[in-house]
Coordinates of C-alpha atoms and ligand atoms in Angstrom, one line a residue:
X1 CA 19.2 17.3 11.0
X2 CA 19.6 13.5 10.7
X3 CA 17.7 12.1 7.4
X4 CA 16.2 8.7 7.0
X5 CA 13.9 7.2 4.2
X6 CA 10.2 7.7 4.4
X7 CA 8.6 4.4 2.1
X8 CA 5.1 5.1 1.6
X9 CA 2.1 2.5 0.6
X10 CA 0.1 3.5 -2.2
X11 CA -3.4 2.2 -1.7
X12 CA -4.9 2.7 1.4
X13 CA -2.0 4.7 3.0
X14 CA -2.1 7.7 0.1
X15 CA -5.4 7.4 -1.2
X16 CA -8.8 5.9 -0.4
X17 CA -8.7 3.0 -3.1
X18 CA -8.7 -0.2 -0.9
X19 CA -12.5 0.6 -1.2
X20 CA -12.4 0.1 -4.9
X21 CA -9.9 -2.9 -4.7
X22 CA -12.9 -4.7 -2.5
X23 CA -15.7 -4.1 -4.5
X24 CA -13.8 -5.3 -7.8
X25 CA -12.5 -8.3 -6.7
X26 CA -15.8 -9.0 -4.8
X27 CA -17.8 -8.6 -8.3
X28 CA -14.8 -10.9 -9.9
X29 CA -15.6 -13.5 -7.2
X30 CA -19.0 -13.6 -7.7
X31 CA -18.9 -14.5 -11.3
X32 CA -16.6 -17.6 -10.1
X33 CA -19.8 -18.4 -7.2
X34 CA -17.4 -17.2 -4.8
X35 CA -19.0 -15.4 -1.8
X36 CA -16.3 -13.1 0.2
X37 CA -16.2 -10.3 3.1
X38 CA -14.6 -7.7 4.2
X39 CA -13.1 -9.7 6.8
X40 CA -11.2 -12.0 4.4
X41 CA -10.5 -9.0 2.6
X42 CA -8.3 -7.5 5.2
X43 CA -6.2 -10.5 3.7
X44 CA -5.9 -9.2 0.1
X45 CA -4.7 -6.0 1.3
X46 CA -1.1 -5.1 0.4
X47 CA -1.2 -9.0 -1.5
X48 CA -0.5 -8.6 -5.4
X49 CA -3.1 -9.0 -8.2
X50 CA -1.7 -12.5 -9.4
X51 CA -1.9 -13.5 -5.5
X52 CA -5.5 -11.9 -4.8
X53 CA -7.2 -14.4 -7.1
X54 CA -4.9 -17.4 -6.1
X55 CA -6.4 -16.7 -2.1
X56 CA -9.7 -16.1 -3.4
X57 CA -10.2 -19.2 -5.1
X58 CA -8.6 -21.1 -2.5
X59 CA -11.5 -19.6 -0.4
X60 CA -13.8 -21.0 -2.8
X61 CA -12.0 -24.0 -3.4
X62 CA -12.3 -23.5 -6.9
X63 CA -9.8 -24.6 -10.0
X64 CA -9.5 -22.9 -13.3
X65 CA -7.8 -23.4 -16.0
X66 CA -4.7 -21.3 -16.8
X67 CA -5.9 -19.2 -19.5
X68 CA -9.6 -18.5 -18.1
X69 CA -7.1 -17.0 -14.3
X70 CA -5.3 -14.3 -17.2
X71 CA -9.2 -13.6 -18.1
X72 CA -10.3 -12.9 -14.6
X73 CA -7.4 -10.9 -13.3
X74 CA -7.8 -8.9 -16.2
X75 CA -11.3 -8.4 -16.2
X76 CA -10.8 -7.0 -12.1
X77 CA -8.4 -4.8 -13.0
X78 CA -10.6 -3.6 -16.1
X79 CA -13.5 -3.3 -13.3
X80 CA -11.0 -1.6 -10.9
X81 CA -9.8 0.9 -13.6
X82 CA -13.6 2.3 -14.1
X83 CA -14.0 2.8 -10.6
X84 CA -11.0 4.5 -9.6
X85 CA -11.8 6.9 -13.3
X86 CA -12.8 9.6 -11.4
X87 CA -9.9 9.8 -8.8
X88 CA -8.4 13.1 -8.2
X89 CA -6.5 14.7 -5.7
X90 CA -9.9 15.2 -2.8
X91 CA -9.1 11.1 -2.6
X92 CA -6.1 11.6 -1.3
X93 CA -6.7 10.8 2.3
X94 CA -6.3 13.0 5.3
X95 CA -3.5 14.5 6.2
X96 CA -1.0 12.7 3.9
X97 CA -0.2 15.8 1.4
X98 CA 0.4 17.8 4.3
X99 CA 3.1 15.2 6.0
X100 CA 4.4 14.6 2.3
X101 CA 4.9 18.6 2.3
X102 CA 6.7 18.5 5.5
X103 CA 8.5 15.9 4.7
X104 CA 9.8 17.8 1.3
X105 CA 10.4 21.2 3.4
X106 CA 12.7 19.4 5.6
X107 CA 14.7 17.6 3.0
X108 CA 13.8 13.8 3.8
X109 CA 14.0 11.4 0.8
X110 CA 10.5 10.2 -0.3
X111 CA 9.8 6.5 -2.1
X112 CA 6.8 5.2 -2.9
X113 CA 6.6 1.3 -2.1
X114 CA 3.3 -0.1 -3.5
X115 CA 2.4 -3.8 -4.8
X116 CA 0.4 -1.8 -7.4
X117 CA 0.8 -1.9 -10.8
X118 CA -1.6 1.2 -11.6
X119 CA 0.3 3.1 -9.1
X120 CA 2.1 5.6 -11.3
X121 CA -0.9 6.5 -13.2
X122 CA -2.6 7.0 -9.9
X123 CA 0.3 9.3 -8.5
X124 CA -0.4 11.5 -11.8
X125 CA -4.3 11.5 -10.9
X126 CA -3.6 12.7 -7.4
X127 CA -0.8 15.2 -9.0
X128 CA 1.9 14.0 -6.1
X129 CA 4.1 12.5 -8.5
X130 CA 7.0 14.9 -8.4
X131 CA 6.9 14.2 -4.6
X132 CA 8.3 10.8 -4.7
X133 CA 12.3 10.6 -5.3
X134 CA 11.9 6.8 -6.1
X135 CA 9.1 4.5 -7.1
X136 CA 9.2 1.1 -7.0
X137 CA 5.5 -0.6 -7.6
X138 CA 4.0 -4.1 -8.4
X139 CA 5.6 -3.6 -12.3
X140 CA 9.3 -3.4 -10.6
X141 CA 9.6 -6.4 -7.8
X142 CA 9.3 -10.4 -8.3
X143 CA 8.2 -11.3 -5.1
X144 CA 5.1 -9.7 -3.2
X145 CA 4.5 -8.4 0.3
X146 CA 5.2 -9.8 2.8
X147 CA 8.2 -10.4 0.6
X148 CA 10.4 -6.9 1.5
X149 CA 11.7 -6.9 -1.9
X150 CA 9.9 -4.4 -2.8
X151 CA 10.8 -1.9 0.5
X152 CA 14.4 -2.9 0.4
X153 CA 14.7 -1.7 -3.3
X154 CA 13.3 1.4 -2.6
X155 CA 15.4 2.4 0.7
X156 CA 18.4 0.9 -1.7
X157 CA 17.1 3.7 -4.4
X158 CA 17.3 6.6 -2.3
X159 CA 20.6 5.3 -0.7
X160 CA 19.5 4.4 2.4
X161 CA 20.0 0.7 5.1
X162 CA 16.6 -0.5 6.3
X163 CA 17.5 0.5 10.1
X164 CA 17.1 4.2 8.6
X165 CA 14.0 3.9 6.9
X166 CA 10.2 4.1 7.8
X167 CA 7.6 2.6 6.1
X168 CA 3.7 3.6 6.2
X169 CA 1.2 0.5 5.7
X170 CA -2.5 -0.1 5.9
X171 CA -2.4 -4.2 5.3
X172 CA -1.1 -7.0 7.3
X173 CA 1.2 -8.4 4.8
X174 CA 2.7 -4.6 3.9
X175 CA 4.0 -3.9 7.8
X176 CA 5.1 -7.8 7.8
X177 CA 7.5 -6.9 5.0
X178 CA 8.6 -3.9 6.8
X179 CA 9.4 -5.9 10.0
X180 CA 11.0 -8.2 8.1
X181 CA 13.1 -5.8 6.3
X182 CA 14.2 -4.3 9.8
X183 CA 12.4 -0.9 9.4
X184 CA 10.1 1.1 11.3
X185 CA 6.8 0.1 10.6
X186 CA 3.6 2.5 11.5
X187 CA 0.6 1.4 10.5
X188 CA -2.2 2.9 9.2
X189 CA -6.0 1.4 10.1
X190 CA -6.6 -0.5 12.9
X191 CA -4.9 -1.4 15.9
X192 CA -6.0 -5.3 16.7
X193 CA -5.3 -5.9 12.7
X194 CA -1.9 -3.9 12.7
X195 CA -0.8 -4.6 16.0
X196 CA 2.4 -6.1 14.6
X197 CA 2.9 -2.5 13.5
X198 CA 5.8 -0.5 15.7
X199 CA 3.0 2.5 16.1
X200 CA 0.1 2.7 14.9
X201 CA -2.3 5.5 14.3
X202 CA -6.0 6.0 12.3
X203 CA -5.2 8.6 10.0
X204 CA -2.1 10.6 9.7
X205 CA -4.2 13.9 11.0
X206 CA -3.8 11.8 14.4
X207 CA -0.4 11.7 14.7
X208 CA 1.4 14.1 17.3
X209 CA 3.0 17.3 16.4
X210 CA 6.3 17.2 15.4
X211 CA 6.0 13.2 14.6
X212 CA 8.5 13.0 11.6
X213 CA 11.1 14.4 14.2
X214 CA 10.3 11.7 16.9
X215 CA 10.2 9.3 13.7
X216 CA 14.0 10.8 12.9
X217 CA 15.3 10.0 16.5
X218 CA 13.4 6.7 16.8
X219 CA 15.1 2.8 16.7
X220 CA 13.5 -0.1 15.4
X221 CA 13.0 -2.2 18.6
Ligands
BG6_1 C1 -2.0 -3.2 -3.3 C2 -3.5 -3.4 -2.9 O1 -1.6 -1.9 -3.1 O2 -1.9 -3.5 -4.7 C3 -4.0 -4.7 -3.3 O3 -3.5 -3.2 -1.5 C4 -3.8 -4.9 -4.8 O4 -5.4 -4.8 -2.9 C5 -2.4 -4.8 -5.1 O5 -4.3 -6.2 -5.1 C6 -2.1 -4.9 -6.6 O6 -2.7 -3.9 -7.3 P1 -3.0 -3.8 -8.8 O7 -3.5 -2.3 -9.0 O8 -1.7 -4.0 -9.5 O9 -4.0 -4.8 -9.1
MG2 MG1 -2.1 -0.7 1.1

């Protein structure tokens, strides 16, 4: 059987966090008088922590002071951590373990490729750690998504060229990098926001039988 490298997302693809990055960085914004919604959200998704709060005071057209940014991207995070305290492995969201299984059973290599820098501490909540071959998160890459540094180092990891690796991703910016990278992008959310995406489904319970096998024989177009 022909191999290629499967690049996951963390949040949003894995596990239900984006939730939890929205409402922290909502309540962060709000003590700066910055009012946001879920539709600018869709923006921060995928986009680092140092990035989040450069766009979100942008939006607010708001300037602070060098020291007082370190505060507040600190104090999200802090507010991020408590809310993801409880997470466990009934967040991980439909379907993925089982794909992650298949994916094992038949021998394809397995990166994780997140902008995260929690994202090994969350693997080890969820207890899918030891799935991953290579992980490369927000504490390994310089430049962010839509930046493909951080996909290209993880299909350079397992030993693999970006025309034989797929990538999973829930924002905008994540299956830009992809594209950009020259991989297979599927999407995960919605089609008019993804629609850049090479497929795109809801949830990976929607995907047809036998997908990773079409995804083995597929091209980038
Ligand atoms: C991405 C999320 O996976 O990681 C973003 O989609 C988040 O919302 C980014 O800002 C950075 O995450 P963290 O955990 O390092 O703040
Ligand atoms: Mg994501």
């Amino acid at each position: 059987m022909s191999k290629k490298a499967f690049i996951f997302d963390l949040d949003g693809v894995i596990v239900d966090t984006a939730k939890f990055h929205f409402i922290a960085w909502q309540r962060l914004a709000a003590s700066l008088g910055i009012n946001f919604t879920e539709k600018e959200n869709e923006q921060l998704k995928g986009v680092s922590r140092v990035n989040s709060l450069k766009k979100i005071l942008e939006w607010g057209n708001k300037e602070i002071s060098p020291a007082i940014f370190q505060t507040k991207m600190d104090q999200k995070n802090e507010e991020y951590l408590e809310l993801i305290k409880t997470l466990d492995v009934n967040d991980i969201l439909p379907g993925v373990h089982d794909f992650l299984l298949e994916l094992k059973e038949l021998g394809q290599p397995i990166a994780l490729g997140s902008a995260s820098k929690n994202a090994r501490p969350i693997l080890e909540k969820l207890g899918i750690k030891d799935l991953f071959d290579v992980i490369v998160d927000g504490t390994d890459v310089t430049k962010a998504k839509p930046d493909p540094e951080v996909f290209l180092n993880a299909c350079n990891h397992l030993g693999y060229t970006a025309i034989d690796s797929v990538v999973f991703e829930d924002s905008v910016a994540g299956v830009q990098a992809a594209n950009t990278a020259g991989m297979i992008s599927i999407g995960l959310g919605e089609q008019d926001i993804l629609h850049e995406a090479d497929e795109v489904f809801t949830h990976f319970t929607n995907m047809p039988q036998d997908y990773i096998k079409t995804l083995l024989n597929k091209k980038k177009q």
